[in-house]
mmCIF file of C-alpha atoms in Angstrom:
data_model
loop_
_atom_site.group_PDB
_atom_site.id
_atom_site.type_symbol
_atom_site.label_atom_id
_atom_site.label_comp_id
_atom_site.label_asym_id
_atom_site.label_seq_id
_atom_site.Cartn_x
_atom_site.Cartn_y
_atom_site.Cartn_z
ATOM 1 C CA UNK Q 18 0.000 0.000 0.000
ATOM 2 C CA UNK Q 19 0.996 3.292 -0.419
ATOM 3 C CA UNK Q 20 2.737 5.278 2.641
ATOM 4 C CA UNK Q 21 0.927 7.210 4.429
ATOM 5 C CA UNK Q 22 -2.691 5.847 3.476
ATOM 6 C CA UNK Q 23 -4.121 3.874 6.469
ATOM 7 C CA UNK Q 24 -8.093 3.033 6.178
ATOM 8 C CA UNK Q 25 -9.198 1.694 9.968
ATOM 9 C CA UNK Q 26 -10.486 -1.193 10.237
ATOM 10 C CA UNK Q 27 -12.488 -2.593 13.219
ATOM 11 C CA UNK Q 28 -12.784 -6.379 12.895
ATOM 12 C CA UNK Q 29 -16.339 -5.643 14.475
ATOM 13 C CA UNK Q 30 -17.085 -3.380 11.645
ATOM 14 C CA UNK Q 31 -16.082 -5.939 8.829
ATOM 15 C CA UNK Q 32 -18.016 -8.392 10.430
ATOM 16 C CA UNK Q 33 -14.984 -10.750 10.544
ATOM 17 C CA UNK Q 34 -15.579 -12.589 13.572
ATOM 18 C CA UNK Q 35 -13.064 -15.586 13.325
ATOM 19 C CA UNK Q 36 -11.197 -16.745 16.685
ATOM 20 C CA UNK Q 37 -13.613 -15.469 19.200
ATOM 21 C CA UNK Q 38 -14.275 -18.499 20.169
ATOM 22 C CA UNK Q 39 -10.686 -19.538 20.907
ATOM 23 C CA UNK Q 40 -11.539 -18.347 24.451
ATOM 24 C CA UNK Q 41 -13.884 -20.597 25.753
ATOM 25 C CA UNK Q 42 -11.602 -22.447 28.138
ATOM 26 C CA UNK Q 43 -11.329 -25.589 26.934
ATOM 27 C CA UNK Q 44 -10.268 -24.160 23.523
ATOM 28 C CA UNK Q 45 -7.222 -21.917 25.302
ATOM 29 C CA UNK Q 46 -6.196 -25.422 26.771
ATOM 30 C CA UNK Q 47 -5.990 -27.045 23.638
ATOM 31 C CA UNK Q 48 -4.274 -24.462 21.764
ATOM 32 C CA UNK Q 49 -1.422 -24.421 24.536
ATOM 33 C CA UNK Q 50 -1.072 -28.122 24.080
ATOM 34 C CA UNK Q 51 -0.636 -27.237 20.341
ATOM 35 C CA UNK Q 52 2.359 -24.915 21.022
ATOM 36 C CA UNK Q 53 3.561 -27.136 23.690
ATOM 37 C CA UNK Q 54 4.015 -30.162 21.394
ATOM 38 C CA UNK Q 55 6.144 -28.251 19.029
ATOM 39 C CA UNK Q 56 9.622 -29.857 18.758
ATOM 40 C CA UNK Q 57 12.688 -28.280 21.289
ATOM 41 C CA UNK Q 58 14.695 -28.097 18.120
ATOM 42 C CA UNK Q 59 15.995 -24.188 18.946
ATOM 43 C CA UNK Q 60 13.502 -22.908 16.754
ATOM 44 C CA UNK Q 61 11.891 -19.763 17.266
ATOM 45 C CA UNK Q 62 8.545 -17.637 16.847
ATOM 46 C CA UNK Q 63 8.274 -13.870 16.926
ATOM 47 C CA UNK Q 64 4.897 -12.756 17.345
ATOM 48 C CA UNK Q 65 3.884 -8.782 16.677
ATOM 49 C CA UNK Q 66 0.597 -7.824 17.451
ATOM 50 C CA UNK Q 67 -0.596 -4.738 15.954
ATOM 51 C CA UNK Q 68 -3.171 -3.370 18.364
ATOM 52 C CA UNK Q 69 -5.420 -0.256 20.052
ATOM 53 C CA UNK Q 70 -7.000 0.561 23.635
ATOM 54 C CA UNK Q 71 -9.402 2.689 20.943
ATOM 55 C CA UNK Q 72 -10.250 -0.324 19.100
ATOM 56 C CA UNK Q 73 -13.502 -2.529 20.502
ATOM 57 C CA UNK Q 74 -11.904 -5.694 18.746
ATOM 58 C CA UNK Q 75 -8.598 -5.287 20.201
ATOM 59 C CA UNK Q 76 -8.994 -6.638 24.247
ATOM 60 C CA UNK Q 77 -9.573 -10.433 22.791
ATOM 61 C CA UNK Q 78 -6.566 -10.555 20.815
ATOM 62 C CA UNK Q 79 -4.525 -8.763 23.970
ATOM 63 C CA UNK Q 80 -6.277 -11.880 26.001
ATOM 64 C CA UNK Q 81 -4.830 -14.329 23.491
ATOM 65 C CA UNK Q 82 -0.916 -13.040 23.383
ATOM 66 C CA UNK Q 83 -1.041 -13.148 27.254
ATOM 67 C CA UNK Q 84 -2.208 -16.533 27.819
ATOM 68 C CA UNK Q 85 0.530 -17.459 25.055
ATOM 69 C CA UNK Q 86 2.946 -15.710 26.904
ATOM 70 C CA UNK Q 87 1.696 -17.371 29.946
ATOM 71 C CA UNK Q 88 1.591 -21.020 28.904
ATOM 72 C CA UNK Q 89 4.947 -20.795 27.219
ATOM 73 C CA UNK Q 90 7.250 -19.108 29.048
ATOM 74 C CA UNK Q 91 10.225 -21.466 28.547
ATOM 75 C CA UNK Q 92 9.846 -21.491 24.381
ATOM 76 C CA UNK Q 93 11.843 -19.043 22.058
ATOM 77 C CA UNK Q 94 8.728 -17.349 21.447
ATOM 78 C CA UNK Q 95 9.108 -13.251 21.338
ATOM 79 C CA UNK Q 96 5.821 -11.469 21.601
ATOM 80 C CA UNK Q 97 5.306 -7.518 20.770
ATOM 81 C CA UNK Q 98 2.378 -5.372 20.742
ATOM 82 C CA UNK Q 99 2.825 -2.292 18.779
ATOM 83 C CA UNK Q 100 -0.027 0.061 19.608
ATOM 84 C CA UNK Q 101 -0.760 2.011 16.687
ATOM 85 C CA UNK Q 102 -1.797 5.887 16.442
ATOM 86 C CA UNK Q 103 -4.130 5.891 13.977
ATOM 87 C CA UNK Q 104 -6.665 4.881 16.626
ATOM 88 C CA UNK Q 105 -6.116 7.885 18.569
ATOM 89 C CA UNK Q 106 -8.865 10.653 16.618
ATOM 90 C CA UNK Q 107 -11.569 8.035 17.642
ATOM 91 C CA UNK Q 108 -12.537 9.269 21.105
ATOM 92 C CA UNK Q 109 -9.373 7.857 23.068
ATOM 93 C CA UNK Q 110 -5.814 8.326 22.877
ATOM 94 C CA UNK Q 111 -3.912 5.056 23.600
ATOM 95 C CA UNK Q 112 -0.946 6.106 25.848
ATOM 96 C CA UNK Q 113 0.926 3.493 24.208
ATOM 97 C CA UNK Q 114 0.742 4.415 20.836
ATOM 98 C CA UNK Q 115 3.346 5.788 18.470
ATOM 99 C CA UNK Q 116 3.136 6.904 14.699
ATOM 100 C CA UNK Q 117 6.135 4.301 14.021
ATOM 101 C CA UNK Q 118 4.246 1.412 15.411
ATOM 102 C CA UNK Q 119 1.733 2.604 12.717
ATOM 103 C CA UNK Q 120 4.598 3.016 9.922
ATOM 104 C CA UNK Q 121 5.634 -0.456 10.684
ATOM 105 C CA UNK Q 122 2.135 -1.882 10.396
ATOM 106 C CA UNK Q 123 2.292 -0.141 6.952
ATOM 107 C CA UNK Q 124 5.203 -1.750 5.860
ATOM 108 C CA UNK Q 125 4.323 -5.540 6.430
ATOM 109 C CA UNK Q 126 1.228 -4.144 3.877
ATOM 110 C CA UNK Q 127 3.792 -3.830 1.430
ATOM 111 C CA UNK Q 128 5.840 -7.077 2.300
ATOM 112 C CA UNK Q 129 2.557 -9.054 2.565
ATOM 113 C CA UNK Q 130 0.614 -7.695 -0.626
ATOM 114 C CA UNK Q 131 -1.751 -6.133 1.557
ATOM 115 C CA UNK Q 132 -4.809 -3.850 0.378
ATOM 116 C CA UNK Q 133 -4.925 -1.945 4.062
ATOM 117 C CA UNK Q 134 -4.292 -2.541 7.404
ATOM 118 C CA UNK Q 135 -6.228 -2.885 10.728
ATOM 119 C CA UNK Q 136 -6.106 -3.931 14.096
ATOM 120 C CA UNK Q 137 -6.159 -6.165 15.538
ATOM 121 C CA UNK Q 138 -3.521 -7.926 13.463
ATOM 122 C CA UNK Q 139 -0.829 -10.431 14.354
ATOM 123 C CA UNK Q 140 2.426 -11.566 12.559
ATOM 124 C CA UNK Q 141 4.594 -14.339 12.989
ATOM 125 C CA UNK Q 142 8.139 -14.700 11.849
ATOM 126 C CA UNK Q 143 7.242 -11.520 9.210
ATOM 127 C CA UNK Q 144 5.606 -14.025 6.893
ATOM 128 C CA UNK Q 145 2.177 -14.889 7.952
ATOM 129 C CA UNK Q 146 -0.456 -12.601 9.340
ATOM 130 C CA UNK Q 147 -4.178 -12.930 10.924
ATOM 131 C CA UNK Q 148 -6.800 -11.392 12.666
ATOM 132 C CA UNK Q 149 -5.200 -11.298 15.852
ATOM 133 C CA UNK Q 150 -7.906 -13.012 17.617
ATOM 134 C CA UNK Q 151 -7.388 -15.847 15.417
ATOM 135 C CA UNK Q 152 -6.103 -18.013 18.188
ATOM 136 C CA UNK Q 153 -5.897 -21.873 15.902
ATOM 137 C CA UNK Q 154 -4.239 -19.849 13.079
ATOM 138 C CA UNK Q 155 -1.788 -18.067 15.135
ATOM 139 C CA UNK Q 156 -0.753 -20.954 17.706
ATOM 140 C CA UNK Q 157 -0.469 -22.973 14.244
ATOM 141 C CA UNK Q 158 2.129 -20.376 13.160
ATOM 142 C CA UNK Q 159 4.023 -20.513 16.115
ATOM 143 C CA UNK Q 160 4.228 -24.082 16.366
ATOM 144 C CA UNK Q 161 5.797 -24.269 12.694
ATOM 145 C CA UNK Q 162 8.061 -21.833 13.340
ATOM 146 C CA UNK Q 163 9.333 -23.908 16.758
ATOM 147 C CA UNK Q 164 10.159 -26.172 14.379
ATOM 148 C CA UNK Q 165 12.353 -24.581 11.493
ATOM 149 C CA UNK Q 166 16.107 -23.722 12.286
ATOM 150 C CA UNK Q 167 16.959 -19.994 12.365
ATOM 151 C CA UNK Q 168 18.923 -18.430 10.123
ATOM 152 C CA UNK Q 169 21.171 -16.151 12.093
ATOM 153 C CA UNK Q 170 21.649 -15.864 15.741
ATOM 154 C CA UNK Q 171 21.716 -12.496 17.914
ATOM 155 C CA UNK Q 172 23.793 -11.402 21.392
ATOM 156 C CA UNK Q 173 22.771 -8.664 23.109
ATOM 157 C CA UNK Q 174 24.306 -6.992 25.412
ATOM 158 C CA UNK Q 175 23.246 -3.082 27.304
ATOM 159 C CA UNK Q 176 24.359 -1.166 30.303
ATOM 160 C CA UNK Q 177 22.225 1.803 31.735
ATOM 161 C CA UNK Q 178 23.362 5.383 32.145
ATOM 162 C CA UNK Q 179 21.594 8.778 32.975
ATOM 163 C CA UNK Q 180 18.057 7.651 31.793
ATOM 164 C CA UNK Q 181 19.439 5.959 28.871
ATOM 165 C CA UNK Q 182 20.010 2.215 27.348
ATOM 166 C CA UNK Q 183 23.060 1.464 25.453
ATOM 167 C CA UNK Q 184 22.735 -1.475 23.676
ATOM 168 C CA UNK Q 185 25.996 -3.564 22.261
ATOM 169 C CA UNK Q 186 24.993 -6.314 19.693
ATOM 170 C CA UNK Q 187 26.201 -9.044 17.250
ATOM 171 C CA UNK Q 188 24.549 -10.593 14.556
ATOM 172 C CA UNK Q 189 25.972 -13.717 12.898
ATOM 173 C CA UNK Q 190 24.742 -16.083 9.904
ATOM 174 C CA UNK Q 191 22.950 -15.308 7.439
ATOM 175 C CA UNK Q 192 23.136 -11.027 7.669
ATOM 176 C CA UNK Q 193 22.725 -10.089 3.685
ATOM 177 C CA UNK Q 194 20.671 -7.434 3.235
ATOM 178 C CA UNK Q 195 19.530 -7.789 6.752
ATOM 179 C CA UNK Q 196 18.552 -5.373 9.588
ATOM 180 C CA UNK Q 197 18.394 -5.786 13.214
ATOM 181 C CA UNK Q 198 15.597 -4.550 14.577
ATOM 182 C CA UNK Q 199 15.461 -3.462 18.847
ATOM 183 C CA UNK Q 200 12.335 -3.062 20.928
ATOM 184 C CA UNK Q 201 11.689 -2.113 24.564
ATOM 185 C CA UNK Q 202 9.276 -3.893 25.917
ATOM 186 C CA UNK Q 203 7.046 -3.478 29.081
ATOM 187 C CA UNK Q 204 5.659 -6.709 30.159
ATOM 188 C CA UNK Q 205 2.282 -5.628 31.556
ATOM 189 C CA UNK Q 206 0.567 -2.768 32.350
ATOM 190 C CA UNK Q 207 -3.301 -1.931 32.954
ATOM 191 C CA UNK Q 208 -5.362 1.026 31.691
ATOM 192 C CA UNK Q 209 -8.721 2.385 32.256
ATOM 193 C CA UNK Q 210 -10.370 3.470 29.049
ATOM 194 C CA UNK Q 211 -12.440 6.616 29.614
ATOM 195 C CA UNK Q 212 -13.446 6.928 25.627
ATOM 196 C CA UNK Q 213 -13.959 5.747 22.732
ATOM 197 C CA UNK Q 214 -15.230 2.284 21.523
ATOM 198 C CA UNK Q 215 -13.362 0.901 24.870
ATOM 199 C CA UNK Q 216 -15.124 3.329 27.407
ATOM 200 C CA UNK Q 217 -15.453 2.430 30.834
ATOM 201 C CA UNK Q 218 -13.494 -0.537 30.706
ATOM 202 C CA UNK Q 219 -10.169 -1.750 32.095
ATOM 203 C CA UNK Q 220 -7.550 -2.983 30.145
ATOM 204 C CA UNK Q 221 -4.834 -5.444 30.506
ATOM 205 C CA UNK Q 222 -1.584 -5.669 28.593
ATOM 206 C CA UNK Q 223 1.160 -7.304 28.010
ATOM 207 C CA UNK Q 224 4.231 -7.460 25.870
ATOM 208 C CA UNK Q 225 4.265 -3.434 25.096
ATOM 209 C CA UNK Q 226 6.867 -1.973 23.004
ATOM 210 C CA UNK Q 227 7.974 1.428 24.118
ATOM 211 C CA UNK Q 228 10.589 1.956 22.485
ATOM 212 C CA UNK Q 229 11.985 0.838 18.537
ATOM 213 C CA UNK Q 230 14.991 0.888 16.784
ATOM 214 C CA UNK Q 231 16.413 -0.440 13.606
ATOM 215 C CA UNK Q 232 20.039 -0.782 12.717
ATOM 216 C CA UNK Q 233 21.936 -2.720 9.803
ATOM 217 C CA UNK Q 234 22.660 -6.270 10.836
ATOM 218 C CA UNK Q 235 26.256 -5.939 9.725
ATOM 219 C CA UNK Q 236 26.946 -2.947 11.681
ATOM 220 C CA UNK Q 237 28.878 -2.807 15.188
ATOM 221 C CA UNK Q 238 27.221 0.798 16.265
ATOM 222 C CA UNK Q 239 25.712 0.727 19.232
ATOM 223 C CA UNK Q 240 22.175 1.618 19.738
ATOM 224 C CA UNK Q 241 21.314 4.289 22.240
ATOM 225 C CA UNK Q 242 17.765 4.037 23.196
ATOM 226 C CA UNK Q 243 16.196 6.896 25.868
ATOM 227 C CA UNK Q 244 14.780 5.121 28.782
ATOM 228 C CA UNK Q 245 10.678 5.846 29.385
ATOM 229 C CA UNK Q 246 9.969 7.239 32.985
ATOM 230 C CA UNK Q 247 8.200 4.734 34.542
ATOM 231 C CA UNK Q 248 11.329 2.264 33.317
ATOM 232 C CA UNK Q 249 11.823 -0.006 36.392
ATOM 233 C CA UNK Q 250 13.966 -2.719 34.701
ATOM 234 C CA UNK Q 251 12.114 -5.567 36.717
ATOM 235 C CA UNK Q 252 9.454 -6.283 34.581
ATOM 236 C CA UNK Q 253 10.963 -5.194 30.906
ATOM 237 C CA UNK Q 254 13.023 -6.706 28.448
ATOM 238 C CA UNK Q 255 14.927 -6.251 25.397
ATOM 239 C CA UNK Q 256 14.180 -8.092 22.178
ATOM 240 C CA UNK Q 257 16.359 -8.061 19.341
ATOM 241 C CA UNK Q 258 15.472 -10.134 15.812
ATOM 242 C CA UNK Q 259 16.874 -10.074 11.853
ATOM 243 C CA UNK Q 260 14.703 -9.358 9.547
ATOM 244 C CA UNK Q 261 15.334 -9.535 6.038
ATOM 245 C CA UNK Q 262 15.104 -6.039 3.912
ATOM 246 C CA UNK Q 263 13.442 -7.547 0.587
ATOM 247 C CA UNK Q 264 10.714 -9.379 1.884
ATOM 248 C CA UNK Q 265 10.173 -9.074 6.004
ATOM 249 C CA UNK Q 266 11.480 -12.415 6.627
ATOM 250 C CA UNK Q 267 12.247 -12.834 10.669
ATOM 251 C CA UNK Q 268 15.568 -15.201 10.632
ATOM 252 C CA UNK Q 269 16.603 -14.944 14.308
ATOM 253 C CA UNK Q 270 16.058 -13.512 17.655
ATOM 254 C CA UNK Q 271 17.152 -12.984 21.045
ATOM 255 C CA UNK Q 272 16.158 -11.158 24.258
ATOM 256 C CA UNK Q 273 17.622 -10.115 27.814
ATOM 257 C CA UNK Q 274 15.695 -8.960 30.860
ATOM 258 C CA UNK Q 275 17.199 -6.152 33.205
ATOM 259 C CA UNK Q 276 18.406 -6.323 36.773
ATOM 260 C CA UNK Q 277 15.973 -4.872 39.093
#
């Protein structure tokens, strides 16, 4: 799609009502189980979830990533939720949000042939996408890519100075026409909606990226990221992950949580 031209899209408005169901309890068990049998063969899953506290279809999806996050702690599985802007004119600004979360949205149109985008969205390794409520289609995703080798392998290394995060990092494997891309993440925080499509509830999260950077995979600069106020360190991590320029491609990541 072209840059710049983002048409918002409400699953509840399109009608598109695939994956609600996955939360019924006895689904959410099964679909663990799904991700759980996936072979300890060092493969890896990075899930992005594209998402809005302005956006009525959104809370399910956040509901899904956390019990995946929950049942699956001790799996190479990466999950980020990017809270997009253009949300933010309906009736509620998401204090998450950031017009790059919503320019990186715009580019996986491009890599995946998309007409538009809209939240909630989720996608794995760069390749596939869904509705992000789509629980069967999503923990199928993951499971496969549990199960395929990565191509390139990430160290990551940071120290802390003055409210800021310097980040050290090495990429190695395949890095052609690669970039490494950085994210802050927050691993849960609440909010109470007071607008919008979302009013009067309370919101959970989980897996928030607060901060995003994107540096050539080849390159030994270090990354100098400015630290949010209510940083703790207990409670955050960083994630880093190659992704291929040409066609979005996620090859390899790694993470690393802070001391308290």
């Amino acid at each position: 799609m072209k840059p710049g031209r983002v048409i918002i899209m409400s699953i509840a408005l399109i009608g598109v009502l695939i994956g609600m169901a996955a939360f019924v309890n006895a689904s959410n068990q099964k679909m663990m189980k799904d991700v759980q049998k996936a072979k300890d063969n060092k493969g890896f899953a990075v899930v992005e979830l594209f998402t809005s506290e302005g956006c009525s279809s959104c809370p399910p999806a956040d509901e899904l990533i956390e019990r995946i996050q929950e049942g699956n702690e001790n799996k190479e599985i990466y999950i980020m939720a990017f809270h997009v802007d253009y949300w933010d004119h309906q009736g509620w600004k998401d204090r998450f949000s950031d017009h790059e979360y919503s320019v990186r949205q715009e580019q996986y149109a491009g890599w995946l042939n998309l007409s538009t985008i809209y939240t909630p969205q989720a996608v794995i390794n760069g390749t596939r996408e869904f509705v992000g409520s789509n629980g069967s289609s999503i923990v199928k995703a993951i499971s496969n890519g549990l199960e395929e080798a990565p191509g390139a392998e990430v160290k990551l290394q940071y120290k802390i100075a003055q409210g800021k995060l310097y980040i050290e990092h090495e990429v190695t494997g395949d890095k052609k026409n690669t970039e490494l891309v950085l994210t802050l993440v927050q691993k849960s925080a609440e909010s109470k909606v007071m607008a919008g499509e979302n009013s009067g509830r309370k919101l959970s999260h989980v897996q928030i990226v607060r901060q995003l950077a994107h540096v050539d995979a080849n390159s030994k600069e270090e990354v100098v990221m400015t630290l949010p106020q209510d940083f703790t360190g207990k409670g955050w991590e960083l994630i880093g992950f190659v992704q291929r320029n040409a066609d979005g491609r996620i090859i390899g990541a790694a993470r690393t949580g802070f001391q308290s």
